[in-house]
Amino acid sequence: MTPIRVLIVDDHPMVADGIRAILESYDEIEVIGTLSNGQEVVDQVETLTPDVILMDLNMPQLGGLSATEILLERAPQTRVLILSMHDAPEYVSTAMRHGARGYILKDVPTDEIHTAILTVMKGETYLCTGATGALAPDGGQDILTAREQTILLQLAQGKSNKEVANDLDISVHTVETHRKNIKRKLGINSTAGLTRYAMEHGVLQGTGAEF
């Protein structure tokens, strides 16, 4: 079994080193490095190719939320797990809207960090105890990132993946990845379903689009 490549991003060296020591005790996990801010991970993610990033929220230069959204455009296959001291629901829901696949607190037991990594690697979401009520109850538009909402709007207007890519100056592959994630999050399997969802939830209001 290929080890899960984990990258730790935290501006507190003692925290990062402590988590690293914990994770290196598991055979199925390989800690490929520790970085101290969001800008460093954005710059290095394509070189380091982590499977999972443990990301702090409050860091200098570039915080965890902004870094997460940029990362998921540059390396959409990467899973971001927010590791934070903040347990307020608004922190959790905001992190998930920015594309994080999970949220855990820094004081959780060792085995919970391990479980969270394994869970997100399976394509599932992991929320630590106390954070499970933070997501939108209807699983609706609130769980889409800002970029996903922009792409949903463009797709609902009838634009092709190539047209969206040109408009947003991103690759067609990135658009396709966002499209798959939008469908998965909303439980929608067709473009017609995306258009209908956009109309029903007011995404298209004020755009002048007609169908």
Short mmCIF file of C-alpha atoms in Angstrom, two decimals:
data_model
loop_
_atom_site.label_atom_id
_atom_site.label_comp_id
_atom_site.label_asym_id
_atom_site.label_seq_id
_atom_site.Cartn_x
_atom_site.Cartn_y
_atom_site.Cartn_z
CA MET A 1 0.00 0.00 0.00
CA THR A 2 1.37 3.41 -1.01
CA PRO A 3 1.67 5.68 2.04
CA ILE A 4 -0.63 8.69 2.29
CA ARG A 5 1.47 11.79 1.65
CA VAL A 6 0.64 14.35 4.33
CA LEU A 7 1.82 17.98 4.45
CA ILE A 8 1.46 20.05 7.66
CA VAL A 9 0.97 23.81 7.36
CA ASP A 10 1.11 25.71 10.66
CA ASP A 11 3.03 28.80 11.74
CA HIS A 12 3.71 27.39 15.21
CA PRO A 13 6.76 25.07 14.94
CA MET A 14 5.99 23.23 18.18
CA VAL A 15 2.49 22.38 16.97
CA ALA A 16 3.70 21.28 13.54
CA ASP A 17 6.53 19.18 14.99
CA GLY A 18 4.20 17.58 17.53
CA ILE A 19 1.68 16.58 14.88
CA ARG A 20 4.47 15.32 12.66
CA ALA A 21 5.82 13.10 15.44
CA ILE A 22 2.34 11.69 16.01
CA LEU A 23 1.64 10.93 12.35
CA GLU A 24 5.04 9.39 11.67
CA SER A 25 4.14 6.59 14.08
CA TYR A 26 1.62 5.28 11.52
CA ASP A 27 3.02 3.07 8.77
CA GLU A 28 0.41 4.13 6.22
CA ILE A 29 1.24 7.84 6.55
CA GLU A 30 4.29 9.65 5.19
CA VAL A 31 4.77 13.22 6.40
CA ILE A 32 6.45 14.94 3.45
CA GLY A 33 7.12 18.24 5.21
CA THR A 34 5.98 21.13 7.36
CA LEU A 35 5.39 24.69 6.11
CA SER A 36 4.67 27.86 8.07
CA ASN A 37 2.10 29.75 5.99
CA GLY A 38 -0.44 29.48 3.21
CA GLN A 39 1.72 31.17 0.60
CA GLU A 40 4.43 28.53 0.99
CA VAL A 41 2.01 25.68 0.40
CA VAL A 42 0.41 27.43 -2.61
CA ASP A 43 3.88 27.88 -4.12
CA GLN A 44 5.02 24.32 -3.44
CA VAL A 45 1.93 22.12 -3.74
CA GLU A 46 2.56 21.09 -7.34
CA THR A 47 6.14 20.07 -6.48
CA LEU A 48 5.35 18.30 -3.21
CA THR A 49 2.14 16.58 -4.47
CA PRO A 50 0.56 15.88 -1.05
CA ASP A 51 -2.53 13.69 -0.76
CA VAL A 52 -3.72 15.47 2.40
CA ILE A 53 -2.82 18.90 3.78
CA LEU A 54 -3.35 19.66 7.47
CA MET A 55 -3.96 23.40 7.36
CA ASP A 56 -4.05 25.96 10.16
CA LEU A 57 -6.50 28.87 9.72
CA ASN A 58 -4.66 31.91 11.05
CA MET A 59 -1.23 32.32 9.46
CA PRO A 60 0.89 35.21 8.16
CA GLN A 61 1.08 36.17 4.46
CA LEU A 62 -1.81 33.93 3.40
CA GLY A 63 -4.37 32.37 5.74
CA GLY A 64 -5.72 28.86 5.57
CA LEU A 65 -9.05 29.70 3.94
CA SER A 66 -7.61 31.66 1.03
CA ALA A 67 -4.84 29.11 0.60
CA THR A 68 -7.36 26.27 0.47
CA GLU A 69 -9.34 27.82 -2.35
CA ILE A 70 -6.21 28.54 -4.40
CA LEU A 71 -4.83 25.07 -3.73
CA LEU A 72 -7.95 23.36 -5.01
CA GLU A 73 -7.53 25.11 -8.34
CA ARG A 74 -3.86 24.22 -8.65
CA ALA A 75 -4.13 20.70 -7.25
CA PRO A 76 -7.83 19.73 -7.17
CA GLN A 77 -7.08 16.14 -6.14
CA THR A 78 -5.58 17.31 -2.83
CA ARG A 79 -7.71 16.98 0.33
CA VAL A 80 -7.46 19.83 2.81
CA LEU A 81 -8.12 19.17 6.49
CA ILE A 82 -8.42 22.31 8.59
CA LEU A 83 -6.64 21.94 11.94
CA SER A 84 -7.71 24.77 14.22
CA MET A 85 -8.17 26.01 17.77
CA HIS A 86 -11.55 27.54 16.86
CA ASP A 87 -14.64 25.41 17.44
CA ALA A 88 -17.35 28.00 16.62
CA PRO A 89 -19.80 26.79 13.94
CA GLU A 90 -19.12 29.80 11.71
CA TYR A 91 -15.44 28.83 11.44
CA VAL A 92 -16.36 25.28 10.46
CA SER A 93 -19.01 26.19 7.90
CA THR A 94 -16.78 28.85 6.32
CA ALA A 95 -13.91 26.40 6.00
CA MET A 96 -16.14 23.85 4.29
CA ARG A 97 -17.48 26.50 1.88
CA HIS A 98 -13.90 27.25 0.89
CA GLY A 99 -13.39 23.62 -0.10
CA ALA A 100 -11.95 21.92 3.00
CA ARG A 101 -12.83 18.25 3.24
CA GLY A 102 -12.72 18.18 7.02
CA TYR A 103 -12.28 20.17 10.22
CA ILE A 104 -10.57 19.01 13.39
CA LEU A 105 -9.45 20.80 16.54
CA LYS A 106 -5.83 20.87 17.63
CA ASP A 107 -6.64 19.31 21.00
CA VAL A 108 -8.32 16.18 19.62
CA PRO A 109 -6.87 12.77 20.57
CA THR A 110 -4.04 11.47 18.40
CA ASP A 111 -6.12 8.73 16.81
CA GLU A 112 -8.75 11.23 15.66
CA ILE A 113 -6.26 13.05 13.41
CA HIS A 114 -5.35 9.68 11.95
CA THR A 115 -9.02 8.79 11.44
CA ALA A 116 -9.71 12.14 9.79
CA ILE A 117 -6.91 11.61 7.27
CA LEU A 118 -8.13 8.14 6.37
CA THR A 119 -11.71 9.41 6.05
CA VAL A 120 -10.95 12.24 3.63
CA MET A 121 -8.73 9.94 1.59
CA LYS A 122 -11.84 7.84 0.94
CA GLY A 123 -13.55 10.90 -0.51
CA GLU A 124 -15.67 11.51 2.57
CA THR A 125 -16.02 14.54 4.85
CA TYR A 126 -14.74 14.49 8.42
CA LEU A 127 -15.92 16.84 11.15
CA CYS A 128 -14.66 16.43 14.68
CA THR A 129 -16.99 16.16 17.67
CA GLY A 130 -18.79 19.45 18.19
CA ALA A 131 -18.49 20.53 14.56
CA THR A 132 -21.05 18.23 12.96
CA GLY A 133 -23.92 20.71 13.25
CA ALA A 134 -22.11 23.50 11.47
CA LEU A 135 -23.00 22.65 7.87
CA ALA A 136 -26.05 23.89 6.03
CA PRO A 137 -28.84 21.46 6.95
CA ASP A 138 -30.16 21.16 3.40
CA GLY A 139 -26.71 20.56 1.88
CA GLY A 140 -27.49 23.36 -0.57
CA GLN A 141 -25.68 26.24 -2.19
CA ASP A 142 -23.96 27.27 1.05
CA ILE A 143 -21.61 24.27 0.82
CA LEU A 144 -20.26 25.38 -2.56
CA THR A 145 -17.08 27.41 -2.57
CA ALA A 146 -17.14 30.90 -4.09
CA ARG A 147 -15.37 29.56 -7.18
CA GLU A 148 -17.81 26.68 -7.50
CA GLN A 149 -20.74 29.10 -7.35
CA THR A 150 -19.15 31.16 -10.12
CA ILE A 151 -18.70 28.08 -12.28
CA LEU A 152 -22.23 26.88 -11.53
CA LEU A 153 -23.55 30.21 -12.79
CA GLN A 154 -21.56 29.96 -16.01
CA LEU A 155 -22.57 26.35 -16.65
CA ALA A 156 -26.20 27.19 -15.95
CA GLN A 157 -25.96 29.90 -18.61
CA GLY A 158 -25.19 27.17 -21.11
CA LYS A 159 -21.45 27.71 -21.45
CA SER A 160 -19.17 24.80 -22.30
CA ASN A 161 -16.25 23.73 -20.13
CA LYS A 162 -13.88 25.37 -22.63
CA GLU A 163 -15.81 28.65 -22.56
CA VAL A 164 -15.82 28.70 -18.76
CA ALA A 165 -12.08 27.95 -18.73
CA ASN A 166 -11.42 30.85 -21.11
CA ASP A 167 -13.60 33.26 -19.12
CA LEU A 168 -11.96 32.42 -15.79
CA ASP A 169 -8.42 31.89 -17.14
CA ILE A 170 -8.17 28.35 -15.79
CA SER A 171 -7.66 24.98 -17.49
CA VAL A 172 -10.47 22.89 -18.93
CA HIS A 173 -9.39 20.10 -16.57
CA THR A 174 -9.89 22.41 -13.58
CA VAL A 175 -13.39 23.29 -14.80
CA GLU A 176 -14.20 19.60 -15.22
CA THR A 177 -12.99 18.91 -11.68
CA HIS A 178 -15.10 21.75 -10.26
CA ARG A 179 -18.09 20.50 -12.25
CA LYS A 180 -17.74 17.00 -10.79
CA ASN A 181 -17.42 18.42 -7.27
CA ILE A 182 -20.51 20.61 -7.74
CA LYS A 183 -22.55 17.63 -8.94
CA ARG A 184 -21.30 15.50 -6.05
CA LYS A 185 -22.04 18.14 -3.41
CA LEU A 186 -25.52 18.90 -4.77
CA GLY A 187 -26.40 15.31 -5.65
CA ILE A 188 -27.08 16.30 -9.27
CA ASN A 189 -26.08 14.12 -12.23
CA SER A 190 -26.85 16.24 -15.30
CA THR A 191 -26.25 19.70 -16.75
CA ALA A 192 -30.00 20.17 -16.97
CA GLY A 193 -30.18 19.43 -13.26
CA LEU A 194 -27.53 22.07 -12.54
CA THR A 195 -29.48 24.62 -14.58
CA ARG A 196 -32.70 23.79 -12.76
CA TYR A 197 -30.95 24.05 -9.39
CA ALA A 198 -29.47 27.43 -10.35
CA MET A 199 -32.88 28.75 -11.35
CA GLU A 200 -34.63 27.43 -8.24
CA HIS A 201 -32.00 28.87 -5.87
CA GLY A 202 -31.72 32.30 -7.44
CA VAL A 203 -28.22 31.81 -8.85
CA LEU A 204 -29.36 33.16 -12.20
CA GLN A 205 -31.28 36.16 -10.91
CA GLY A 206 -30.17 39.38 -12.52
CA THR A 207 -28.01 37.70 -15.16
CA GLY A 208 -30.44 38.12 -18.04
CA ALA A 209 -30.07 34.44 -18.92
CA GLU A 210 -33.02 32.83 -20.65
CA PHE A 211 -33.88 29.19 -21.14
#
